[in-house]
């Protein structure tokens, strides 16, 4: 499987783009005319620069408004094409993309267009060049790949072929099975892009909102399966017009792009026998649950954190045999407190301060999970082991944090017993009925949201949910969840657009993305609330006005609303069940705990977010926070 990406997909000047594209491991690049025109070097030098990066130019594009022109425009169009052929030969590429005509003077007619392409094919053949025809979704006469194919078929010229672009086909909901019968030799290249489902003008949608396959909502996999059924084994080329990517980090976007293609190729290969050749890799990891969350803290801060965890009903159950690391446990929840100045925890502390910097996941096969992640461009994490330590497979995750993998089939299954000495916590504080981790909430800049969504869904057997806007009094935070069918994995990703929101403040003040809150589950939130209060744990105060509205909205019994109100419990309901939420205040730069009870409910209480965020903000130190 050969991978390519259009220069338009990446930010920077042509040199920066090529550098990022080559570094991410692509084989080829589509040169967008404007990227070339805005660059100061000659076509020959540009071609050399591409090859010096170890890349091939997969095509030059776009050539616009060609077919069906009336004279004298028709002749001028052919002259224009000859000029571009000159340029292509100097640059060193044999393929040009002609997109369907959008001109208001263009004439329709499949045969007329076929005749124009036949003539262009003759001219291209003289120079050993090829022309690929692509139907733009908003083309004047041709906006369906089936019509473009009919034109190519009738042109019947070896130097004229078809270019399929998933966006144009899928945005118009054209049946992808129509691709299966196209002879593979007539498909000159496949362009791939996904996009979020937004009801808007096709051109605007395409030019501003495309994203990497797997990042959006279009059935790009179905499209690719149909392509694979033809036996096509040429380049898969990303062509992503996206406002955010244009302003993003060239290397990060290129890495995402390559990951998206490998992941897509892997899915196609697993779905049906295909001609795609790509290195073998294990299947996506099945997640059984969160094994632990690890905090890095300074020695001076440990007692405050330990007190807080004990008030939340956790017991100090273990001390590491060779490191300054402690485990607190309640139900199935293991919280690791790392104060070791050596190693990555210490580095992370120096960089970000106290934080939940690592997460361990129970998977079916820990080594396989890392092998897959590495095949998809993730970075393996390793550090020197101390005596008696078990090597735990890990990769670098969100915000430079660490994602560990554990499985029941190896020594990792007994990690707590083998690495930790048991401790008998003499606290008087009682457990409060927390049973497990319902979800882990990670906060990042909005620009990074798609990166982490793709990261998790490509590596773990999980899907993403639609984007939800979380309203903070100081701005919007966009939230998307990565979860699996059984609910044993739930990671909410919150993309902050500005630094004034609670999420934005957290990123700005901790110098990076990371876990901002942990949501524990309980089977009885009222009992948990009572137990918390006995432990002296003060939960987050929710405005009384919230409860009046809630009662009216859901038609709740006043006695029930009074109970919710007495314990500061938030409530929500969907078609599947009920949801109860309870919060801690924020600590430090905005970290907090949540406790939830869900009975069938599938969401995360987005409707309540504005109320609890308003309440959480009251605990933030006022620096950098605008007065509301
Ligand atoms: O938006 C466009 O005009 C445009 C140009 C060339 C392409 O390959 C394409 O998919 C879109
Ligand atoms: Mg295209």
XYZ file of C-alpha atoms and ligand atoms in Angstrom:
640
model
C 0.000 0.000 0.000
C 1.573 3.250 -1.110
C 0.611 6.422 0.710
C 0.485 9.979 -0.527
C -0.859 13.315 0.665
C -1.693 16.555 -1.106
C 0.426 19.553 -0.110
C -2.788 21.499 0.527
C -3.463 19.291 3.554
C -0.534 20.629 5.595
C 0.493 24.058 6.876
C 3.733 25.859 6.103
C 5.611 26.614 2.917
C 6.376 23.912 0.406
C 9.659 23.019 2.056
C 8.111 22.649 5.513
C 5.271 20.611 4.070
C 7.608 18.216 2.285
C 9.743 17.819 5.358
C 6.732 16.888 7.504
C 5.290 14.576 4.840
C 8.566 12.712 4.383
C 9.162 12.442 8.120
C 5.723 10.908 8.659
C 6.654 8.131 6.239
C 4.579 8.911 3.144
C 5.781 7.585 -0.217
C 4.365 10.326 -2.383
C 2.935 13.819 -2.525
C 0.370 15.600 -4.675
C 1.676 19.009 -5.635
C -1.033 21.612 -5.400
C -0.512 24.305 -7.975
C -0.884 27.160 -5.492
C 1.775 25.712 -3.202
C 4.109 25.650 -6.159
C 3.129 29.130 -7.417
C 3.733 30.656 -4.001
C 7.179 29.068 -3.798
C 10.242 30.782 -5.248
C 12.035 27.902 -6.878
C 11.731 26.536 -10.411
C 9.661 23.474 -11.293
C 12.887 21.523 -11.763
C 14.180 22.546 -8.330
C 10.854 21.719 -6.717
C 10.890 18.290 -8.339
C 14.420 17.739 -7.068
C 13.464 18.881 -3.588
C 10.606 16.347 -3.518
C 12.907 13.534 -4.613
C 15.591 14.609 -2.163
C 12.989 13.991 0.551
C 12.618 10.451 -0.765
C 9.154 11.234 -2.123
C 7.525 10.756 -5.494
C 5.176 13.325 -7.034
C 1.972 11.369 -7.386
C 0.209 14.082 -9.345
C -0.043 17.753 -10.130
C -3.379 19.471 -9.556
C -5.872 20.900 -10.135
C -6.473 21.643 -13.780
C -9.868 23.341 -13.852
C -12.678 24.062 -16.287
C -11.487 21.906 -19.136
C -14.212 19.776 -20.702
C -17.149 21.041 -22.765
C -15.903 24.586 -23.398
C -17.243 26.489 -26.422
C -14.719 28.033 -28.827
C -12.629 30.113 -28.567
C -12.347 29.093 -24.914
C -11.867 25.479 -25.925
C -8.664 26.202 -27.839
C -7.370 28.386 -25.060
C -8.018 25.572 -22.586
C -5.901 23.174 -24.633
C -3.109 25.776 -24.832
C -3.327 26.122 -21.068
C -3.062 22.363 -20.703
C 0.108 22.289 -22.856
C 1.687 24.882 -20.535
C 0.898 22.696 -17.538
C 2.296 19.653 -19.332
C 5.580 21.579 -19.766
C 5.640 22.296 -16.073
C 4.852 18.704 -15.116
C 7.679 17.389 -17.243
C 10.117 19.784 -15.629
C 8.890 18.890 -12.174
C 8.926 15.208 -12.909
C 5.392 13.885 -12.651
C 3.315 12.125 -15.259
C -0.176 12.603 -13.836
C -2.432 15.657 -13.787
C -5.818 15.860 -12.094
C -8.555 17.510 -14.138
C -11.567 18.296 -12.004
C -14.986 18.600 -13.565
C -15.895 21.928 -15.097
C -17.718 24.444 -12.878
C -17.851 27.253 -15.461
C -21.257 28.671 -16.298
C -20.353 28.647 -19.989
C -19.425 24.955 -20.002
C -21.623 22.819 -22.224
C -22.915 19.454 -21.147
C -22.894 16.206 -23.049
C -21.044 13.029 -22.205
C -19.814 12.533 -25.784
C -18.617 16.111 -26.116
C -16.615 15.742 -22.901
C -15.318 12.331 -24.018
C -14.118 13.858 -27.292
C -12.306 16.633 -25.418
C -10.610 14.055 -23.221
C -9.653 11.938 -26.208
C -7.871 14.923 -27.703
C -6.203 15.751 -24.403
C -5.159 12.088 -24.158
C -3.505 12.307 -27.560
C -1.574 15.400 -26.509
C -0.586 13.855 -23.177
C 0.526 10.619 -24.838
C 3.031 12.522 -26.992
C 4.811 13.487 -23.798
C 4.284 10.249 -21.916
C 1.833 11.950 -19.524
C -1.497 10.813 -18.117
C -4.678 12.701 -17.267
C -7.051 11.725 -14.468
C -10.612 13.050 -14.419
C -12.373 13.724 -11.133
C -16.037 14.642 -10.654
C -16.304 17.535 -8.206
C -19.456 17.202 -6.113
C -20.457 20.691 -7.326
C -19.372 20.352 -10.969
C -21.626 22.159 -13.430
C -22.582 19.130 -15.489
C -20.495 16.343 -13.988
C -20.807 15.850 -10.228
C -21.047 12.083 -9.963
C -18.144 9.672 -10.405
C -20.410 7.399 -12.463
C -20.743 10.126 -15.097
C -17.034 10.898 -14.960
C -16.369 7.192 -15.470
C -18.719 7.107 -18.446
C -16.790 9.981 -20.019
C -13.468 8.252 -19.389
C -14.874 5.000 -20.743
C -16.095 6.661 -23.934
C -12.899 8.655 -24.369
C -11.325 5.216 -24.521
C -7.760 6.457 -24.428
C -4.959 4.728 -22.515
C -3.682 8.078 -21.193
C -7.076 9.097 -19.821
C -8.282 7.607 -16.566
C -10.529 8.223 -13.606
C -9.701 9.782 -10.236
C -12.013 8.883 -7.386
C -12.191 11.156 -4.371
C -14.109 9.753 -1.410
C -15.395 13.171 -0.409
C -17.122 13.892 -3.722
C -18.733 10.466 -3.840
C -19.754 10.213 -0.198
C -20.880 13.807 0.272
C -23.510 13.164 -2.411
C -24.357 9.754 -0.936
C -23.569 8.048 -4.246
C -23.697 4.263 -4.020
C -20.084 3.129 -3.648
C -20.847 -0.274 -5.143
C -20.821 1.462 -8.528
C -17.019 1.542 -8.099
C -16.602 -2.229 -7.921
C -16.983 -2.817 -11.656
C -14.501 -0.151 -12.787
C -11.357 -1.772 -14.249
C -8.488 -1.030 -11.890
C -6.168 0.127 -14.716
C -8.601 2.964 -15.409
C -8.383 4.254 -11.839
C -5.353 6.516 -11.952
C -5.391 7.426 -8.272
C -7.616 7.298 -5.198
C -8.006 10.433 -3.133
C -9.284 10.045 0.401
C -10.904 12.411 2.829
C -13.489 12.149 5.558
C -15.644 14.962 6.976
C -17.969 15.580 9.888
C -21.630 15.416 8.911
C -22.727 19.013 8.621
C -25.647 20.105 6.530
C -24.133 22.794 4.324
C -23.172 23.807 0.833
C -21.020 21.052 -0.692
C -18.211 23.326 -1.878
C -17.903 25.088 1.456
C -18.059 21.799 3.338
C -15.319 20.333 1.131
C -12.974 23.312 1.225
C -13.078 23.883 4.978
C -14.156 20.799 6.893
C -12.551 17.732 5.366
C -10.534 15.623 7.769
C -8.551 12.391 7.865
C -10.328 9.088 7.233
C -11.699 7.947 10.574
C -11.824 11.458 12.007
C -15.168 12.328 10.439
C -18.524 10.668 9.871
C -18.446 9.593 6.212
C -18.373 5.872 5.337
C -14.837 6.061 3.942
C -14.280 2.408 4.821
C -17.173 1.315 2.578
C -15.745 3.471 -0.192
C -12.322 1.861 0.250
C -13.751 -1.644 0.339
C -15.373 -0.970 -3.031
C -12.076 0.376 -4.378
C -10.208 -2.662 -3.052
C -12.725 -4.948 -4.774
C -11.465 -3.647 -8.144
C -7.984 -4.942 -7.277
C -6.602 -1.398 -7.256
C -3.260 -1.345 -5.490
C -1.931 2.086 -6.425
C -1.496 5.144 -4.234
C -3.977 6.119 -1.555
C -3.672 9.859 -1.401
C -5.068 12.170 1.248
C -6.512 15.430 0.049
C -7.659 17.340 3.102
C -8.889 20.904 2.892
C -9.298 21.918 6.524
C -9.005 25.379 8.059
C -7.672 23.992 11.314
C -5.035 21.817 9.640
C -3.875 24.765 7.565
C -2.943 26.469 10.821
C -1.803 23.374 12.687
C 1.541 21.684 13.224
C 2.785 20.271 9.896
C 4.368 17.224 11.544
C 1.398 16.411 13.772
C -1.041 16.615 10.864
C 1.217 14.502 8.649
C 1.537 11.833 11.364
C -2.244 11.770 11.789
C -2.658 11.456 8.035
C -0.361 8.505 7.712
C -1.947 6.841 10.763
C -5.392 7.291 9.218
C -4.315 5.564 5.997
C -2.655 2.613 7.715
C -5.656 2.178 9.985
C -7.995 2.329 6.991
C -5.869 -0.151 5.031
C -5.851 -2.489 8.020
C -9.639 -2.320 8.305
C -10.082 -3.050 4.599
C -7.715 -5.985 4.826
C -9.636 -7.435 7.756
C -13.030 -6.874 6.160
C -12.429 -8.607 2.857
C -9.700 -10.210 0.832
C -7.965 -7.332 -0.879
C -4.882 -6.581 -2.866
C -3.681 -4.036 -0.290
C -0.254 -4.923 0.957
C 0.736 -3.539 4.331
C 2.822 -4.880 7.191
C 0.959 -7.215 9.532
C -0.202 -5.840 12.847
C -2.339 -7.162 15.687
C -6.039 -6.288 15.743
C -7.289 -3.367 17.831
C -6.955 -4.051 21.536
C -10.040 -5.154 23.427
C -10.196 -3.059 26.622
C -11.498 -4.752 29.760
C -11.214 -1.704 31.949
C -8.991 0.902 33.517
C -6.333 -0.840 35.620
C -5.049 2.306 37.284
C -4.600 6.022 37.106
C -1.244 7.357 38.228
C -0.612 10.745 39.768
C 2.764 12.414 39.914
C 3.106 14.598 42.991
C 5.714 16.375 44.989
C 6.584 14.892 48.402
C 5.165 18.005 50.086
C 1.809 17.561 48.360
C 1.320 13.871 49.074
C -0.376 14.230 52.409
C -3.002 16.596 50.981
C -3.685 14.192 48.120
C -3.733 11.155 50.432
C -6.178 12.886 52.791
C -8.412 13.748 49.881
C -8.356 10.177 48.558
C -9.111 8.796 52.017
C -12.049 11.170 52.389
C -13.266 9.833 49.030
C -13.215 6.406 50.664
C -9.941 5.073 49.298
C -7.552 3.022 51.417
C -3.791 3.110 51.197
C -3.180 -0.554 50.352
C 0.348 -0.814 49.030
C 3.808 0.672 48.932
C 6.169 -0.078 46.058
C 9.107 -2.353 46.894
C 11.747 -0.170 45.224
C 10.178 3.212 44.422
C 8.363 6.007 46.180
C 5.049 4.888 44.824
C 1.826 4.131 46.728
C -1.480 2.564 45.780
C -4.889 3.632 47.024
C -7.829 1.359 46.333
C -11.601 1.268 46.496
C -13.723 -1.298 44.652
C -11.980 -1.903 41.330
C -10.281 1.470 41.336
C -6.524 1.681 41.787
C -5.017 5.124 42.152
C -1.241 5.239 42.096
C 0.570 8.117 43.744
C 4.110 8.508 42.463
C 6.515 10.821 44.294
C 9.665 9.274 42.901
C 11.904 12.094 41.696
C 13.720 9.728 39.309
C 12.154 8.540 36.155
C 9.430 9.891 33.987
C 7.028 10.735 36.807
C 9.588 13.211 38.138
C 10.120 14.701 34.698
C 6.397 15.016 34.210
C 6.066 16.713 37.595
C 8.795 19.201 36.740
C 7.006 20.013 33.480
C 3.345 20.068 34.473
C 3.201 20.009 38.263
C 0.861 17.648 40.089
C -1.154 15.714 37.544
C -2.725 12.409 36.609
C -0.108 11.746 33.980
C -0.519 8.046 33.285
C -3.275 5.529 32.763
C -3.144 1.737 32.680
C -5.649 -0.261 30.656
C -6.493 -3.940 30.994
C -6.403 -5.376 27.472
C -6.484 -8.823 25.897
C -2.772 -8.720 25.017
C -0.581 -5.887 26.312
C 2.418 -6.480 24.019
C 0.141 -6.762 21.006
C -1.513 -3.456 21.887
C 1.853 -1.711 21.876
C 2.904 -3.458 18.664
C -0.209 -2.191 16.954
C 0.233 1.324 18.315
C 3.822 1.425 17.087
C 2.749 0.156 13.638
C 0.381 3.121 13.607
C 3.128 5.612 14.377
C 2.759 5.858 18.157
C 5.869 6.105 20.285
C 6.798 3.221 22.569
C 7.605 4.340 26.114
C 10.332 2.652 28.127
C 12.368 3.602 31.141
C 15.013 1.748 33.151
C 13.519 -0.781 35.556
C 14.279 -0.780 39.262
C 14.977 -4.098 41.035
C 11.893 -6.316 41.137
C 9.960 -4.167 38.676
C 7.959 -5.790 35.909
C 8.248 -4.300 32.450
C 4.880 -2.887 31.548
C 4.258 -2.269 27.813
C 3.493 1.419 27.242
C 3.199 4.182 24.688
C 3.199 7.932 24.882
C -0.280 9.363 24.975
C -2.154 12.615 25.328
C -0.064 15.625 26.317
C 3.112 13.586 26.752
C 1.379 11.346 29.291
C 1.806 7.592 29.349
C -0.644 4.899 28.353
C 0.230 1.533 29.935
C -1.207 -1.822 28.924
C -1.725 -4.821 31.207
C -3.171 -8.236 30.519
C -4.306 -11.206 32.585
C -2.238 -13.655 30.587
C 1.197 -12.485 31.726
C 3.050 -11.532 34.919
C 1.269 -8.187 34.629
C -1.848 -9.860 36.024
C -0.195 -9.932 39.457
C 1.460 -6.542 39.310
C -0.008 -5.283 42.612
C 1.038 -8.350 44.562
C 4.478 -8.644 43.032
C 5.640 -5.021 43.026
C 3.965 -3.692 46.171
C 4.196 -4.467 49.878
C 0.724 -4.539 51.409
C -0.164 -1.784 53.859
C -2.894 -1.773 56.450
C -4.350 1.722 56.339
C -5.391 2.772 59.864
C -7.676 5.566 58.691
C -11.043 5.988 60.427
C -12.577 7.146 57.176
C -14.920 4.668 55.496
C -15.260 3.516 51.888
C -18.119 5.363 50.159
C -19.206 2.685 47.693
C -17.127 3.609 44.663
C -16.925 0.542 42.444
C -14.972 1.458 39.331
C -13.965 4.138 36.870
C -16.903 5.230 34.744
C -14.854 7.532 32.553
C -11.571 9.343 32.279
C -11.783 12.908 30.991
C -8.857 14.316 29.085
C -8.557 17.950 28.163
C -6.647 19.264 25.196
C -6.587 22.170 22.817
C -9.398 21.917 20.310
C -6.829 21.549 17.508
C -5.587 18.329 19.117
C -8.980 16.703 19.579
C -9.032 14.863 16.244
C -5.483 13.629 16.787
C -6.399 11.856 20.025
C -9.689 10.616 18.717
C -7.887 8.924 15.851
C -5.129 7.698 18.176
C -7.511 5.889 20.501
C -9.896 4.510 17.899
C -7.073 3.213 15.698
C -5.394 1.373 18.576
C -8.294 0.320 20.789
C -11.475 -1.483 19.884
C -13.707 1.495 20.469
C -15.745 4.011 18.551
C -16.251 7.738 18.833
C -19.542 9.408 19.648
C -20.836 12.566 17.926
C -19.380 15.889 19.018
C -21.200 17.688 21.810
C -20.771 21.343 22.708
C -20.085 21.839 26.389
C -21.037 25.331 27.385
C -18.698 26.991 29.835
C -19.609 30.489 31.019
C -16.397 31.690 29.315
C -16.678 29.822 26.014
C -17.425 26.556 24.307
C -15.565 23.309 24.850
C -16.089 20.607 22.254
C -16.389 17.132 23.577
C -16.246 13.755 21.925
C -16.116 10.377 23.599
C -14.140 7.253 22.795
C -16.016 4.258 24.199
C -16.498 0.560 23.590
C -19.709 -1.429 23.297
C -19.542 -2.882 26.786
C -18.788 0.422 28.524
C -15.519 -0.910 29.974
C -13.719 1.923 28.200
C -14.954 5.481 28.290
C -12.609 8.355 27.619
C -14.090 11.777 27.151
C -11.959 14.167 25.127
C -12.578 17.838 25.704
C -11.166 20.316 23.213
C -10.787 23.815 24.633
C -10.972 26.688 22.173
C -9.840 29.404 24.535
C -7.918 29.664 27.760
C -10.696 31.283 29.733
C -12.847 28.205 30.021
C -12.293 25.786 32.892
C -10.721 23.371 30.386
C -8.646 26.113 28.742
C -7.382 27.327 32.112
C -6.321 23.784 32.993
C -4.233 23.399 29.817
C -2.699 26.839 30.074
C -1.745 26.528 33.738
C -0.514 22.930 33.707
C 1.420 23.547 30.495
C -0.218 20.811 28.540
C -3.071 18.496 27.886
C -3.938 15.673 30.217
C -6.461 14.043 32.490
C -8.601 16.771 34.015
C -11.112 14.665 35.801
C -11.899 11.136 36.870
C -15.449 9.892 37.131
C -15.973 7.018 39.564
C -19.069 4.878 39.523
C -21.321 3.951 42.410
C -24.433 1.789 42.592
C -26.140 4.119 45.035
C -25.249 7.769 44.743
C -27.377 8.825 47.713
C -25.596 6.360 50.001
C -22.275 7.533 48.574
C -23.216 11.149 49.236
C -24.075 10.370 52.857
C -20.828 8.426 53.337
C -18.816 11.251 51.795
C -20.332 13.734 54.134
C -19.522 11.478 57.118
C -15.926 11.441 55.880
C -15.997 15.232 55.873
C -15.762 15.434 52.107
C -17.500 18.614 50.920
C -19.026 18.093 47.489
C -19.499 20.828 44.916
C -22.418 23.149 45.691
C -24.932 23.347 42.858
C -27.199 26.370 42.418
C -30.702 25.838 43.896
C -32.131 27.341 40.686
C -30.950 24.264 38.825
C -33.331 22.050 40.797
C -36.423 24.139 40.097
C -35.794 23.846 36.402
C -34.953 20.139 36.634
C -38.209 19.367 38.379
C -40.189 21.135 35.660
C -38.162 19.673 32.802
C -38.484 16.023 33.803
C -41.694 16.232 35.823
C -39.906 14.976 38.954
C -41.527 14.495 42.342
C -40.633 17.426 44.648
C -39.480 15.002 47.357
C -37.052 13.455 44.884
C -35.768 16.837 43.737
C -35.272 17.811 47.361
C -33.076 14.760 47.906
C -30.998 15.610 44.842
C -30.672 19.173 46.043
C -29.721 18.189 49.587
C -26.751 16.253 48.230
C -25.845 18.502 45.278
C -26.601 15.670 42.866
C -27.206 16.484 39.221
C -29.681 14.420 37.244
C -30.246 13.502 33.614
C -32.253 10.954 31.683
C -32.239 9.580 28.154
C -34.188 6.874 26.301
C -32.104 4.217 28.014
C -32.066 5.220 31.636
C -31.073 7.646 34.355
C -27.840 9.386 35.305
C -26.783 10.943 38.593
C -23.676 13.073 39.041
C -21.852 14.464 42.001
C -18.674 16.551 41.942
C -15.714 17.476 44.059
C -14.470 21.055 44.016
C -11.538 21.732 41.695
C -8.004 21.340 42.954
C -4.896 23.154 41.778
C -5.410 24.382 38.253
C -8.762 22.734 37.705
C -8.498 19.002 38.345
C -11.581 17.424 39.922
C -13.397 14.177 40.698
C -16.876 13.166 39.650
C -19.048 10.365 40.987
C -21.776 8.940 38.809
C -24.522 6.392 38.926
C -25.850 5.257 35.575
C -28.675 2.842 34.909
C -28.667 2.207 31.183
C -28.080 5.884 30.415
C -25.606 6.295 27.550
C -24.477 9.902 27.759
C -22.273 11.974 30.035
C -24.632 14.636 31.350
C -23.816 17.287 28.743
C -27.023 19.162 29.591
C -25.752 19.624 33.137
C -22.298 20.768 32.130
C -22.980 24.496 32.193
C -24.247 24.319 35.783
C -21.448 22.231 37.227
C -18.801 24.185 35.293
C -20.153 27.441 36.703
C -19.881 25.874 40.151
C -16.433 24.355 39.548
C -15.060 27.684 38.371
C -15.740 29.245 41.749
C -12.896 27.165 43.159
C -10.288 28.212 40.637
C -7.741 30.731 41.701
C -8.735 33.960 39.992
C -5.530 34.524 38.002
C -6.167 34.709 34.275
C -9.870 34.157 34.723
C -12.075 36.968 33.469
C -14.688 38.253 35.882
C -18.033 36.879 34.853
O -12.154 22.242 -4.119
C -11.681 22.060 -5.245
O -11.772 22.872 -6.138
C -11.004 20.779 -5.513
C -9.942 20.727 -6.383
C -9.305 19.539 -6.645
C -9.724 18.368 -6.046
O -9.127 17.183 -6.242
C -10.800 18.418 -5.177
O -11.193 17.283 -4.615
C -11.426 19.600 -4.897
Mg -10.014 15.587 -5.057
